[in-house]
Every structure is written in C-alpha cells, then in structure tokens.
PDB file of C-alpha atoms in Angstrom:
ATOM      1  CA  MET A 224      -0.078   0.003  -0.012  1.00 49.00           C
ATOM      2  CA  TYR A 225       0.925   3.674  -0.134  1.00 64.00           C
ATOM      3  CA  SER A 226       2.338   5.852   2.588  1.00 72.00           C
ATOM      4  CA  THR A 227       2.435   9.648   2.168  1.00 76.00           C
ATOM      5  CA  ILE A 228       5.093  12.361   2.452  1.00 84.00           C
ATOM      6  CA  SER A 229       4.979  15.996   1.492  1.00 87.00           C
ATOM      7  CA  LEU A 230       6.958  17.204  -1.516  1.00 87.00           C
ATOM      8  CA  ALA A 231       8.728  19.695   0.788  1.00 87.00           C
ATOM      9  CA  ALA A 232       9.798  17.141   3.280  1.00 87.00           C
ATOM     10  CA  TYR A 233      11.225  14.949   0.424  1.00 86.00           C
ATOM     11  CA  ARG A 234      13.203  17.875  -1.077  1.00 84.00           C
ATOM     12  CA  GLN A 235      14.555  18.814   2.316  1.00 84.00           C
ATOM     13  CA  ALA A 236      15.786  15.286   2.911  1.00 82.00           C
ATOM     14  CA  ALA A 237      17.294  15.166  -0.503  1.00 79.00           C
ATOM     15  CA  ALA A 238      19.163  18.463   0.020  1.00 80.00           C
ATOM     16  CA  ALA A 239      20.512  17.189   3.284  1.00 78.00           C
ATOM     17  CA  ALA A 240      21.812  14.118   1.612  1.00 73.00           C
ATOM     18  CA  GLN A 241      24.021  16.138  -0.707  1.00 66.00           C
ATOM     19  CA  ASN A 242      27.659  15.214  -0.114  1.00 55.00           C
ATOM     20  CA  VAL A 243      30.694  17.392  -0.171  1.00 43.00           C
ATOM     21  CA  ASN A 244      31.160  17.019  -3.845  1.00 46.00           C
ATOM     22  CA  GLY A 245      27.639  18.313  -4.557  1.00 52.00           C
ATOM     23  CA  GLU A 246      26.435  14.944  -5.715  1.00 52.00           C
ATOM     24  CA  HIS A 247      22.893  13.934  -4.603  1.00 48.00           C
ATOM     25  CA  GLN A 248      22.484  10.709  -2.684  1.00 50.00           C
ATOM     26  CA  ALA A 249      18.718  10.921  -2.962  1.00 43.00           C
ATOM     27  CA  ARG A 250      18.565   7.541  -4.701  1.00 48.00           C
ATOM     28  CA  VAL A 251      19.035   5.852  -1.358  1.00 53.00           C
ATOM     29  CA  LEU A 252      16.316   7.947   0.426  1.00 67.00           C
ATOM     30  CA  PHE A 253      12.892   6.719   1.267  1.00 76.00           C
ATOM     31  CA  PRO A 254      12.878   3.083   0.046  1.00 80.00           C
ATOM     32  CA  PRO A 255       9.576   1.254   0.052  1.00 76.00           C
ATOM     33  CA  PRO A 256       8.225   1.779   3.588  1.00 73.00           C
ATOM     34  CA  ALA A 257       6.838  -1.789   4.044  1.00 65.00           C
ATOM     35  CA  GLY A 258       8.570  -4.027   1.635  1.00 66.00           C
ATOM     36  CA  PRO A 259       8.024  -4.838  -2.054  1.00 65.00           C
ATOM     37  CA  ASN A 260       4.228  -4.146  -2.048  1.00 59.00           C
ATOM     38  CA  SER A 261       4.474  -0.621  -0.699  1.00 72.00           C
ATOM     39  CA  ALA A 262       5.473   2.833  -1.930  1.00 76.00           C
ATOM     40  CA  TYR A 263       5.242   6.439  -1.041  1.00 81.00           C
ATOM     41  CA  LEU A 264       2.776   9.011  -2.509  1.00 75.00           C
ATOM     42  CA  VAL A 265       4.451  12.376  -2.733  1.00 84.00           C
ATOM     43  CA  LEU A 266       1.756  15.075  -2.006  1.00 81.00           C
ATOM     44  CA  GLN A 267       2.043  18.799  -2.830  1.00 80.00           C
ATOM     45  CA  GLU A 268       0.329  20.704   0.004  1.00 70.00           C
ATOM     46  CA  ASP A 269      -1.663  23.809  -0.810  1.00 59.00           C
ATOM     47  CA  ALA A 270       0.879  26.146   0.917  1.00 53.00           C
ATOM     48  CA  GLU A 271       3.697  24.518  -1.142  1.00 50.00           C
ATOM     49  CA  GLU A 272       1.742  25.088  -4.296  1.00 49.00           C
ATOM     50  CA  GLU A 273       1.252  28.754  -3.545  1.00 49.00           C
ATOM     51  CA  ASP A 274       4.918  29.144  -2.666  1.00 51.00           C
ATOM     52  CA  ALA A 275       5.818  27.475  -6.052  1.00 46.00           C
ATOM     53  CA  LYS A 276       3.536  29.961  -7.884  1.00 46.00           C
ATOM     54  CA  ASP A 277       5.311  32.918  -6.057  1.00 43.00           C
ATOM     55  CA  GLU A 278       8.754  31.692  -7.127  1.00 46.00           C
ATOM     56  CA  ASP A 279       7.977  30.559 -10.659  1.00 48.00           C
ATOM     57  CA  VAL A 280       6.746  33.374 -12.823  1.00 45.00           C
ATOM     58  CA  CYS A 281       7.325  34.626 -16.400  1.00 46.00           C
ATOM     59  CA  CYS A 282       6.542  37.760 -18.401  1.00 48.00           C
ATOM     60  CA  TRP A 283       8.179  39.928 -15.741  1.00 44.00           C
ATOM     61  CA  GLY A 284       5.900  38.543 -13.076  1.00 49.00           C
ATOM     62  CA  CYS A 285       2.696  38.904 -14.893  1.00 51.00           C
ATOM     63  CA  CYS A 286       2.031  35.212 -15.323  1.00 51.00           C
ATOM     64  CA  ASP A 287       2.477  32.049 -13.314  1.00 52.00           C
ATOM     65  CA  TYR A 288       4.978  29.534 -14.796  1.00 50.00           C
ATOM     66  CA  ASN A 289       3.387  26.236 -13.760  1.00 68.00           C
ATOM     67  CA  ARG A 290       5.795  23.773 -15.216  1.00 76.00           C
ATOM     68  CA  VAL A 291       7.195  20.942 -13.034  1.00 76.00           C
ATOM     69  CA  ARG A 292      10.852  21.795 -13.006  1.00 74.00           C
ATOM     70  CA  GLU A 293      12.248  18.786 -11.110  1.00 80.00           C
ATOM     71  CA  LEU A 294      11.372  15.237 -10.037  1.00 83.00           C
ATOM     72  CA  PRO A 295       9.480  13.658  -8.237  1.00 86.00           C
ATOM     73  CA  PHE A 296       6.122  14.601  -9.784  1.00 83.00           C
ATOM     74  CA  PRO A 297       3.423  15.656  -7.243  1.00 83.00           C
ATOM     75  CA  GLN A 298       1.166  12.603  -7.182  1.00 76.00           C
ATOM     76  CA  ASP A 299      -1.956  14.196  -5.967  1.00 70.00           C
ATOM     77  CA  LYS A 300      -2.208  16.569  -8.786  1.00 75.00           C
ATOM     78  CA  CYS A 301      -3.564  16.133 -12.361  1.00 76.00           C
ATOM     79  CA  LEU A 302      -0.611  17.201 -14.613  1.00 83.00           C
ATOM     80  CA  THR A 303      -0.617  18.063 -18.359  1.00 86.00           C
ATOM     81  CA  ILE A 304       2.090  16.563 -20.446  1.00 85.00           C
ATOM     82  CA  LEU A 305       3.003  18.034 -23.777  1.00 84.00           C
ATOM     83  CA  TYR A 306       4.792  16.386 -26.713  1.00 80.00           C
ATOM     84  CA  SER A 307       5.678  17.757 -30.169  1.00 83.00           C
ATOM     85  CA  SER A 308       6.350  16.248 -33.505  1.00 80.00           C
ATOM     86  CA  GLY A 309       7.543  17.683 -36.821  1.00 80.00           C
ATOM     87  CA  SER A 310       9.295  21.072 -37.204  1.00 80.00           C
ATOM     88  CA  GLY A 311       8.634  24.542 -38.446  1.00 78.00           C
ATOM     89  CA  GLN A 312       5.192  25.010 -39.923  1.00 78.00           C
ATOM     90  CA  ASN A 313       4.583  21.294 -39.673  1.00 78.00           C
ATOM     91  CA  GLN A 314       5.216  21.151 -35.972  1.00 82.00           C
ATOM     92  CA  ARG A 315       2.379  19.698 -34.013  1.00 84.00           C
ATOM     93  CA  THR A 316       1.844  19.684 -30.249  1.00 84.00           C
ATOM     94  CA  GLU A 317      -0.430  17.382 -28.388  1.00 83.00           C
ATOM     95  CA  GLN A 318      -1.280  17.225 -24.755  1.00 83.00           C
ATOM     96  CA  ASP A 319      -2.731  14.794 -22.224  1.00 81.00           C
ATOM     97  CA  ARG A 320      -3.886  15.219 -18.690  1.00 78.00           C
ATOM     98  CA  VAL A 321      -2.579  12.467 -16.466  1.00 77.00           C
ATOM     99  CA  TYR A 322      -1.892  11.275 -12.971  1.00 74.00           C
ATOM    100  CA  PHE A 323       1.436   9.665 -12.078  1.00 80.00           C
ATOM    101  CA  ILE A 324       0.977   6.732  -9.576  1.00 76.00           C
ATOM    102  CA  PRO A 325       4.205   5.367  -8.092  1.00 79.00           C
ATOM    103  CA  VAL A 326       5.133   1.680  -8.828  1.00 78.00           C
ATOM    104  CA  LEU A 327       4.998  -0.423  -5.754  1.00 72.00           C
ATOM    105  CA  GLY A 328       8.370  -1.617  -4.406  1.00 79.00           C
ATOM    106  CA  GLN A 329      10.250   1.318  -5.621  1.00 84.00           C
ATOM    107  CA  SER A 330      11.954   4.198  -3.854  1.00 84.00           C
ATOM    108  CA  ILE A 331      10.694   7.760  -4.421  1.00 84.00           C
ATOM    109  CA  SER A 332      13.833   8.635  -6.427  1.00 81.00           C
ATOM    110  CA  SER A 333      13.391   5.789  -8.880  1.00 85.00           C
ATOM    111  CA  ASN A 334      10.717   7.979 -10.504  1.00 85.00           C
ATOM    112  CA  CYS A 335       8.936   4.889 -11.803  1.00 85.00           C
ATOM    113  CA  TYR A 336       5.186   5.584 -12.413  1.00 83.00           C
ATOM    114  CA  TYR A 337       2.029   4.145 -13.769  1.00 74.00           C
ATOM    115  CA  VAL A 338       0.589   6.896 -15.962  1.00 74.00           C
ATOM    116  CA  VAL A 339      -3.232   7.118 -15.738  1.00 66.00           C
ATOM    117  CA  ARG A 340      -5.031   9.342 -18.260  1.00 66.00           C
ATOM    118  CA  ALA A 341      -7.525  11.621 -16.780  1.00 60.00           C
ATOM    119  CA  GLU A 342      -9.325  12.174 -20.039  1.00 59.00           C
ATOM    120  CA  GLY A 343     -10.035  10.320 -23.279  1.00 56.00           C
ATOM    121  CA  ASN A 344     -10.954   6.675 -24.181  1.00 50.00           C
ATOM    122  CA  HIS A 345      -8.117   5.288 -22.005  1.00 52.00           C
ATOM    123  CA  LYS A 346      -9.005   7.106 -18.811  1.00 54.00           C
ATOM    124  CA  GLY A 347      -9.717   5.077 -15.581  1.00 57.00           C
ATOM    125  CA  GLY A 348     -13.323   4.557 -14.298  1.00 63.00           C
ATOM    126  CA  LYS A 349     -16.403   4.268 -16.534  1.00 66.00           C
ATOM    127  CA  ASN A 350     -16.478   4.882 -20.186  1.00 72.00           C
ATOM    128  CA  ALA A 351     -19.635   7.040 -20.142  1.00 75.00           C
ATOM    129  CA  SER A 352     -20.356   7.048 -23.944  1.00 79.00           C
ATOM    130  CA  LEU A 353     -19.883   3.246 -24.254  1.00 82.00           C
ATOM    131  CA  ARG A 354     -21.944   2.672 -21.121  1.00 83.00           C
ATOM    132  CA  ALA A 355     -24.805   4.690 -22.480  1.00 85.00           C
ATOM    133  CA  GLN A 356     -25.092   2.329 -25.425  1.00 89.00           C
ATOM    134  CA  LEU A 357     -27.000  -0.970 -25.432  1.00 91.00           C
ATOM    135  CA  PRO A 358     -24.776  -4.046 -25.974  1.00 92.00           C
ATOM    136  CA  PRO A 359     -24.821  -5.589 -29.441  1.00 92.00           C
ATOM    137  CA  PHE A 360     -27.864  -7.534 -30.080  1.00 92.00           C
ATOM    138  CA  ASP A 361     -26.824  -9.291 -33.298  1.00 89.00           C
ATOM    139  CA  PHE A 362     -26.177 -12.769 -31.857  1.00 90.00           C
ATOM    140  CA  PRO A 363     -28.051 -16.110 -32.434  1.00 90.00           C
ATOM    141  CA  ILE A 364     -30.501 -17.310 -29.857  1.00 90.00           C
ATOM    142  CA  PHE A 365     -28.568 -20.518 -29.418  1.00 83.00           C
ATOM    143  CA  GLN A 366     -25.484 -18.580 -28.284  1.00 84.00           C
ATOM    144  CA  GLU A 367     -25.167 -19.325 -24.551  1.00 77.00           C
ATOM    145  CA  ARG A 368     -23.022 -16.224 -23.667  1.00 75.00           C
ATOM    146  CA  PRO A 369     -23.989 -12.990 -25.675  1.00 79.00           C
ATOM    147  CA  TYR A 370     -21.320 -10.421 -26.184  1.00 88.00           C
ATOM    148  CA  VAL A 371     -19.952  -8.858 -23.121  1.00 92.00           C
ATOM    149  CA  VAL A 372     -18.828  -5.240 -23.229  1.00 92.00           C
ATOM    150  CA  VAL A 373     -16.446  -4.007 -20.554  1.00 91.00           C
ATOM    151  CA  VAL A 374     -17.591  -0.306 -19.822  1.00 89.00           C
ATOM    152  CA  GLY A 375     -15.483   0.359 -16.755  1.00 84.00           C
ATOM    153  CA  GLU A 376     -12.605  -0.721 -14.603  1.00 79.00           C
ATOM    154  CA  TRP A 377     -11.152   0.373 -11.271  1.00 77.00           C
ATOM    155  CA  TYR A 378      -8.686  -0.792  -8.524  1.00 72.00           C
ATOM    156  CA  CYS A 379      -9.789  -1.304  -5.005  1.00 74.00           C
ATOM    157  CA  PRO A 380      -7.137  -1.468  -2.139  1.00 72.00           C
ATOM    158  CA  PHE A 381      -7.342  -4.605  -0.097  1.00 76.00           C
ATOM    159  CA  ILE A 382      -8.303  -2.660   2.959  1.00 73.00           C
ATOM    160  CA  PHE A 383     -11.772  -2.320   1.649  1.00 78.00           C
ATOM    161  CA  ILE A 384     -12.062  -6.158   1.066  1.00 88.00           C
ATOM    162  CA  LYS A 385     -11.791  -8.949   3.622  1.00 88.00           C
ATOM    163  CA  GLU A 386     -11.818 -12.645   2.634  1.00 87.00           C
ATOM    164  CA  VAL A 387     -12.640 -15.496   4.933  1.00 84.00           C
ATOM    165  CA  GLY A 388     -12.033 -19.217   4.287  1.00 82.00           C
ATOM    166  CA  THR A 389      -9.851 -18.557   1.177  1.00 83.00           C
ATOM    167  CA  GLY A 390      -6.466 -18.601   2.521  1.00 85.00           C
ATOM    168  CA  LEU A 391      -6.269 -14.841   2.462  1.00 86.00           C
ATOM    169  CA  ASP A 392      -7.885 -14.389   5.920  1.00 85.00           C
ATOM    170  CA  ASP A 393      -4.619 -12.932   7.450  1.00 84.00           C
ATOM    171  CA  PRO A 394      -4.271  -9.307   6.276  1.00 79.00           C
ATOM    172  CA  LYS A 395      -0.495  -9.684   5.914  1.00 76.00           C
ATOM    173  CA  THR A 396      -0.998 -12.594   3.524  1.00 83.00           C
ATOM    174  CA  GLN A 397      -3.674 -10.668   1.727  1.00 82.00           C
ATOM    175  CA  LEU A 398      -1.338  -7.670   1.354  1.00 72.00           C
ATOM    176  CA  MET A 399       1.468  -9.903  -0.150  1.00 76.00           C
ATOM    177  CA  ASP A 400      -0.772 -11.807  -2.552  1.00 82.00           C
ATOM    178  CA  SER A 401      -3.292  -9.145  -3.621  1.00 82.00           C
ATOM    179  CA  PRO A 402      -2.779  -5.546  -2.306  1.00 74.00           C
ATOM    180  CA  PHE A 403      -5.207  -4.357  -4.951  1.00 76.00           C
ATOM    181  CA  TYR A 404      -8.390  -5.900  -6.380  1.00 84.00           C
ATOM    182  CA  LYS A 405      -9.577  -5.132  -9.900  1.00 84.00           C
ATOM    183  CA  MET A 406     -13.205  -4.226 -10.401  1.00 85.00           C
ATOM    184  CA  GLU A 407     -14.657  -4.466 -13.841  1.00 89.00           C
ATOM    185  CA  LEU A 408     -18.161  -3.462 -14.962  1.00 91.00           C
ATOM    186  CA  HIS A 409     -19.571  -5.757 -17.736  1.00 94.00           C
ATOM    187  CA  LYS A 410     -22.700  -4.960 -19.720  1.00 95.00           C
ATOM    188  CA  TYR A 411     -24.582  -7.641 -21.686  1.00 95.00           C
ATOM    189  CA  TRP A 412     -27.883  -9.188 -22.650  1.00 95.00           C
ATOM    190  CA  GLU A 413     -29.277 -12.060 -20.446  1.00 94.00           C
ATOM    191  CA  GLU A 414     -31.958 -14.420 -21.577  1.00 94.00           C
ATOM    192  CA  ILE A 415     -34.987 -14.591 -19.245  1.00 94.00           C
ATOM    193  CA  HIS A 416     -37.389 -16.559 -21.451  1.00 92.00           C
ATOM    194  CA  SER A 417     -37.304 -18.759 -24.544  1.00 91.00           C
ATOM    195  CA  VAL A 418     -39.861 -20.926 -26.250  1.00 91.00           C
ATOM    196  CA  GLN A 419     -40.277 -22.957 -29.439  1.00 90.00           C
ATOM    197  CA  VAL A 420     -42.824 -21.336 -31.655  1.00 87.00           C
ATOM    198  CA  GLN A 421     -45.535 -23.482 -33.291  1.00 83.00           C
ATOM    199  CA  ALA A 422     -45.946 -23.196 -37.032  1.00 78.00           C
ATOM    200  CA  GLY A 423     -47.851 -20.095 -38.023  1.00 77.00           C
ATOM    201  CA  GLU A 424     -47.750 -18.669 -34.501  1.00 82.00           C
ATOM    202  CA  LYS A 425     -46.752 -14.969 -34.485  1.00 83.00           C
ATOM    203  CA  ASP A 426     -47.402 -13.781 -30.956  1.00 89.00           C
ATOM    204  CA  VAL A 427     -45.605 -14.679 -27.694  1.00 91.00           C
ATOM    205  CA  SER A 428     -46.403 -13.517 -24.159  1.00 91.00           C
ATOM    206  CA  VAL A 429     -43.720 -13.307 -21.497  1.00 93.00           C
ATOM    207  CA  ASN A 430     -44.577 -13.482 -17.857  1.00 93.00           C
ATOM    208  CA  LYS A 431     -41.458 -13.903 -15.766  1.00 92.00           C
ATOM    209  CA  THR A 432     -40.108 -12.805 -12.365  1.00 93.00           C
ATOM    210  CA  VAL A 433     -36.813 -11.064 -12.639  1.00 93.00           C
ATOM    211  CA  ARG A 434     -34.424 -10.560  -9.687  1.00 91.00           C
ATOM    212  CA  LEU A 435     -33.081  -7.020  -9.822  1.00 90.00           C
ATOM    213  CA  GLU A 436     -29.770  -7.627  -7.901  1.00 86.00           C
ATOM    214  CA  GLU A 437     -27.783 -10.661  -7.418  1.00 85.00           C
ATOM    215  CA  GLY A 438     -24.328 -11.431  -5.810  1.00 82.00           C
ATOM    216  CA  LEU A 439     -22.384 -14.565  -6.599  1.00 85.00           C
ATOM    217  CA  LEU A 440     -19.464 -15.595  -4.469  1.00 84.00           C
ATOM    218  CA  PHE A 441     -16.780 -17.602  -6.290  1.00 81.00           C
ATOM    219  CA  GLY A 442     -19.489 -18.545  -8.775  1.00 78.00           C
ATOM    220  CA  GLU A 443     -21.904 -20.007  -6.266  1.00 74.00           C
ATOM    221  CA  GLU A 444     -25.548 -19.111  -6.685  1.00 63.00           C
ATOM    222  CA  ALA A 445     -26.437 -19.528  -3.012  1.00 50.00           C
ATOM    223  CA  THR A 446     -25.080 -16.423  -1.162  1.00 61.00           C
ATOM    224  CA  GLU A 447     -26.422 -14.743   2.000  1.00 61.00           C
ATOM    225  CA  GLU A 448     -26.107 -10.989   2.470  1.00 65.00           C
ATOM    226  CA  SER A 449     -25.740  -9.418   5.801  1.00 65.00           C
ATOM    227  CA  ARG A 450     -24.629  -6.079   7.095  1.00 70.00           C
ATOM    228  CA  ASP A 451     -22.180  -5.225   9.877  1.00 69.00           C
ATOM    229  CA  GLU A 452     -22.571  -2.246  12.250  1.00 70.00           C
ATOM    230  CA  ASP A 453     -20.027  -0.283  10.253  1.00 64.00           C
ATOM    231  CA  GLY A 454     -22.144  -0.783   6.986  1.00 68.00           C
ATOM    232  CA  SER A 455     -19.884  -3.453   5.465  1.00 77.00           C
ATOM    233  CA  VAL A 456     -21.715  -6.164   3.530  1.00 83.00           C
ATOM    234  CA  TRP A 457     -20.971  -9.809   3.946  1.00 82.00           C
ATOM    235  CA  PHE A 458     -21.351 -12.293   1.135  1.00 84.00           C
ATOM    236  CA  LYS A 459     -21.301 -15.782   2.509  1.00 79.00           C
ATOM    237  CA  GLY A 460     -21.172 -18.918   0.459  1.00 74.00           C
ATOM    238  CA  SER A 461     -22.281 -22.449   1.192  1.00 67.00           C
ATOM    239  CA  GLY A 462     -18.886 -23.996   0.409  1.00 61.00           C
ATOM    240  CA  LYS A 463     -15.932 -24.410   2.682  1.00 60.00           C
ATOM    241  CA  GLN A 464     -12.239 -24.017   2.297  1.00 58.00           C
ATOM    242  CA  TYR A 465      -9.493 -24.347   4.842  1.00 53.00           C
ATOM    243  CA  GLY A 466     -12.130 -25.572   7.292  1.00 56.00           C
ATOM    244  CA  LYS A 467     -14.069 -22.409   7.178  1.00 65.00           C
ATOM    245  CA  THR A 468     -17.240 -21.240   5.464  1.00 73.00           C
ATOM    246  CA  ASN A 469     -15.909 -18.920   2.650  1.00 80.00           C
ATOM    247  CA  GLY A 470     -16.990 -15.384   2.431  1.00 85.00           C
ATOM    248  CA  VAL A 471     -16.056 -11.852   1.474  1.00 88.00           C
ATOM    249  CA  ARG A 472     -16.807  -8.598   3.275  1.00 88.00           C
ATOM    250  CA  ILE A 473     -16.958  -5.519   0.978  1.00 86.00           C
ATOM    251  CA  SER A 474     -16.908  -2.030   2.714  1.00 81.00           C
ATOM    252  CA  TRP A 475     -20.175  -0.204   2.368  1.00 75.00           C
ATOM    253  CA  PRO A 476     -18.774   2.731   0.417  1.00 69.00           C
ATOM    254  CA  ILE A 477     -18.085   0.393  -2.518  1.00 76.00           C
ATOM    255  CA  ILE A 478     -21.632  -1.175  -2.397  1.00 76.00           C
ATOM    256  CA  ALA A 479     -23.250   2.268  -1.845  1.00 74.00           C
ATOM    257  CA  LYS A 480     -21.480   3.626  -5.003  1.00 72.00           C
ATOM    258  CA  MET A 481     -22.606   0.658  -7.010  1.00 78.00           C
ATOM    259  CA  LYS A 482     -26.246   1.014  -5.841  1.00 75.00           C
ATOM    260  CA  GLU A 483     -26.245   4.858  -6.409  1.00 74.00           C
ATOM    261  CA  ASP A 484     -24.837   4.278  -9.839  1.00 74.00           C
ATOM    262  CA  HIS A 485     -27.986   2.286 -10.646  1.00 74.00           C
ATOM    263  CA  GLY A 486     -30.487   4.467  -8.971  1.00 69.00           C
ATOM    264  CA  ARG A 487     -31.077   2.011  -6.118  1.00 64.00           C
ATOM    265  CA  ASN A 488     -31.587   3.123  -2.528  1.00 57.00           C
ATOM    266  CA  ARG A 489     -28.465   2.966  -0.434  1.00 50.00           C
ATOM    267  CA  SER A 490     -30.429   1.395   2.478  1.00 51.00           C
ATOM    268  CA  GLU A 491     -32.309  -1.272   0.603  1.00 53.00           C
ATOM    269  CA  GLN A 492     -31.098  -4.894   0.620  1.00 54.00           C
ATOM    270  CA  GLY A 493     -30.450  -6.551  -2.691  1.00 54.00           C
ATOM    271  CA  GLY A 494     -32.638  -9.281  -4.201  1.00 60.00           C
ATOM    272  CA  GLY A 495     -35.728  -7.341  -4.998  1.00 82.00           C
ATOM    273  CA  GLU A 496     -37.842  -8.837  -7.738  1.00 88.00           C
ATOM    274  CA  VAL A 497     -40.096  -7.396 -10.442  1.00 90.00           C
ATOM    275  CA  ARG A 498     -42.713  -9.066 -12.691  1.00 93.00           C
ATOM    276  CA  VAL A 499     -42.117  -8.699 -16.444  1.00 92.00           C
ATOM    277  CA  GLU A 500     -45.294  -9.052 -18.558  1.00 92.00           C
ATOM    278  CA  LYS A 501     -44.822  -8.259 -22.191  1.00 92.00           C
ATOM    279  CA  SER A 502     -46.168  -9.347 -25.556  1.00 92.00           C
ATOM    280  CA  PHE A 503     -44.137  -9.657 -28.737  1.00 93.00           C
ATOM    281  CA  SER A 504     -45.173 -10.129 -32.388  1.00 90.00           C
ATOM    282  CA  GLY A 505     -42.970 -11.785 -34.966  1.00 86.00           C
ATOM    283  CA  THR A 506     -43.355 -13.562 -38.317  1.00 82.00           C
ATOM    284  CA  ALA A 507     -45.101 -16.801 -39.220  1.00 79.00           C
ATOM    285  CA  SER A 508     -41.771 -18.299 -40.399  1.00 84.00           C
ATOM    286  CA  ALA A 509     -39.997 -18.074 -36.955  1.00 86.00           C
ATOM    287  CA  THR A 510     -39.387 -21.244 -34.985  1.00 89.00           C
ATOM    288  CA  LYS A 511     -37.959 -19.930 -31.847  1.00 92.00           C
ATOM    289  CA  PHE A 512     -38.307 -16.817 -29.572  1.00 93.00           C
ATOM    290  CA  ALA A 513     -36.193 -15.545 -26.743  1.00 92.00           C
ATOM    291  CA  CYS A 514     -36.429 -12.457 -24.435  1.00 94.00           C
ATOM    292  CA  TYR A 515     -33.564 -10.710 -23.086  1.00 95.00           C
ATOM    293  CA  VAL A 516     -32.808  -8.130 -20.342  1.00 95.00           C
ATOM    294  CA  VAL A 517     -29.752  -5.815 -20.049  1.00 95.00           C
ATOM    295  CA  VAL A 518     -27.430  -6.724 -17.168  1.00 95.00           C
ATOM    296  CA  GLU A 519     -24.576  -4.634 -15.699  1.00 94.00           C
ATOM    297  CA  LYS A 520     -22.296  -6.854 -13.616  1.00 93.00           C
ATOM    298  CA  TYR A 521     -19.434  -5.795 -11.389  1.00 92.00           C
ATOM    299  CA  VAL A 522     -16.683  -8.344 -11.399  1.00 93.00           C
ATOM    300  CA  LEU A 523     -14.141  -8.228  -8.497  1.00 92.00           C
ATOM    301  CA  LYS A 524     -11.001 -10.058  -9.249  1.00 92.00           C
ATOM    302  CA  ARG A 525      -7.671 -10.693  -7.341  1.00 90.00           C
ATOM    303  CA  MET A 526      -4.376  -9.512  -8.955  1.00 82.00           C
ATOM    304  CA  GLU A 527      -3.718 -13.018 -10.303  1.00 86.00           C
ATOM    305  CA  GLY A 528      -7.025 -12.900 -12.125  1.00 88.00           C
ATOM    306  CA  GLY A 529      -9.244 -15.184  -9.846  1.00 90.00           C
ATOM    307  CA  ILE A 530     -12.878 -14.012  -9.584  1.00 91.00           C
ATOM    308  CA  VAL A 531     -13.936 -13.357  -6.022  1.00 90.00           C
ATOM    309  CA  LEU A 532     -17.373 -11.844  -6.362  1.00 90.00           C
ATOM    310  CA  THR A 533     -19.812 -10.773  -9.076  1.00 90.00           C
ATOM    311  CA  TYR A 534     -22.730  -8.355  -8.349  1.00 89.00           C
ATOM    312  CA  SER A 535     -25.310  -7.997 -11.068  1.00 90.00           C
ATOM    313  CA  PHE A 536     -27.986  -5.343 -11.715  1.00 91.00           C
ATOM    314  CA  ARG A 537     -30.828  -6.051 -14.183  1.00 93.00           C
ATOM    315  CA  ASN A 538     -32.298  -3.202 -15.940  1.00 92.00           C
ATOM    316  CA  CYS A 539     -35.941  -4.122 -16.755  1.00 91.00           C
ATOM    317  CA  ASN A 540     -36.288  -0.802 -18.666  1.00 91.00           C
ATOM    318  CA  HIS A 541     -34.308  -2.471 -21.422  1.00 93.00           C
ATOM    319  CA  ILE A 542     -36.016  -5.675 -22.566  1.00 95.00           C
ATOM    320  CA  GLN A 543     -35.997  -6.952 -26.160  1.00 93.00           C
ATOM    321  CA  GLY A 544     -37.243  -9.957 -27.910  1.00 93.00           C
ATOM    322  CA  LYS A 545     -35.472 -11.977 -30.666  1.00 92.00           C
ATOM    323  CA  TRP A 546     -37.114 -14.310 -33.297  1.00 92.00           C
ATOM    324  CA  GLU A 547     -35.404 -16.985 -35.385  1.00 89.00           C
TER     325      GLU A 547
END
C-alpha cells in the first residue's frame, strides 16, 4: 500500500543528503516503507503550491510559470504533459492530462510511475459514452453467452475487502498476494425466457419474475447477504475452504456507490424482484423466440485474475425479444 510524504519534506531530505562533492544521494532515500508491496505517495500541499507560484513566474511577473521543474512529480495533482512532432510550420503539439501513480516496491527517487489518463478513451473509471449504449444484439438465440462489453474498470485497495475461508484471511497474506483488487463493469444481454414457436404462430407473451440484484461468491448461486454495524456487507457462500465457510466482506462505500450508480436506494437490501409481462409479435416463419434483459455486472478479481465476487444489476427498462 501507499504511505504519504509531502513534496517539501522529500526535497529537504534530498538536499540534506547532498555530499561534499555536490552529488545527490537521494537515490538511497525513502525506500519502500513496508517491503515490495508498498511505496510512497508524494503530495504537494496547498501552501507549497502557492509558494511555487510565487517563485515561478514569467512575463516579468505577470504570469505564473506552472511547469514541473524537477522530479518527483506531485502525485496528488492532475498534470498536463506536452509532446511535439515535426518542425517549423509542420510542428504539431499534443497534450494529455494524467496522474502519475508510483510503482509499488520502488523508492521515491526511482521515478517509476503508472501513468493514468484523466481524459479520453483510456482514462480510468467508466467509459460514459460506451456505457450509454446498449450491448450488441446481433447474436443467435442458441449462443449461450452473448457479447460482453467492458464499460468500466477500477482498482480497490485490499483494506476495503476482507476474505474468509480462502487462505487470505490474514491481512499480511492478503497484502502480499493481492494488495489491490480489480473491479470491472460488464454489460450484456441475459436471456430470461425462450420458447419454441408453433408453425404459423406470430405472438408470444412473456410472464417472468426477474431478480433485480444478485451477488455470486466464487461462482456460487447461494449467497447470503448481511450487514455489519459499520455498514460493510458480507457475502457468505455455502462451500468451505481451509475448514471455514468462505465469504467476502465489502466495505459499504463500494456497495453504496454501485447502488447509487444504478439508482437504487443505499439502505435497501439486494434481491428485490419485479414481474415482467410483455407481448411480442414476430413472423409466421419463426420457429424460436427468446426474451432478453440488459445486465450490468461488477466483477471483483484478485491480482492473479481469480474472480472473487460478481454483483449484477438487471435493468428491466431495457427488454428486447429476438425471433429466429
């Protein structure tokens, strides 16, 4: 995980490490604070930012000169990087707004970063334009798993997730094996009804109960949801590993954000059901009909790729029928 240090404190320590020959020894300063799965976040405090503006000016003091003049980069700021190509009249300058996240297991002075775009198609979080679209519907009825579109991905520090009965019960083991968990948001069509159509039959009625929310633990359908006093939500499975009933506790802020994102009440328990009653008309030549609902599913994975939990939201405002 990440510990924090102010940019001013780091620069003071680096200056103090300067030897008599004027050579910096900063490379040996601030190694990972807690082993290979840790690092420092260098934060630029507001007072430091104002001081930097006072010292860095151009145009005879009329304008701030906001370039980063030396490493390390402040890692709590969104920075703009510029790069140019060509020359003369053909020169072209492009820019990206990015965050620099330190690589775990490296000292501050290594200046090794993950670069995360704050804008564009490659930014972290949800792809709003992609999520606003319905998934492709041009698949055959017999296809068991329709196209899955990944419309978002995030990283969750392990402190928000507790595993039980999986071998990662001990926080130290969890930190070493999976300090971060990856959360993906998948969007796809799910079949809720299918029927063979009799010759000449052109109308089909659908009358089905659809569960609005569903959590699956390690792929198990039978999960029990309960809430701790601090708001954390437990997902408990029926299976056992290492002599314990397996389960996962997700901190309530993660669950609350997921529910709010889908217009659900923060306080309501998952598992509510609605009745879908719709009629569809097709052609006399069709021999099979299937009805689908749009699903948005959060998939929580360990760093090694193993799926821990999936949590699905079914959107009954988007239901379509398909004839073949």
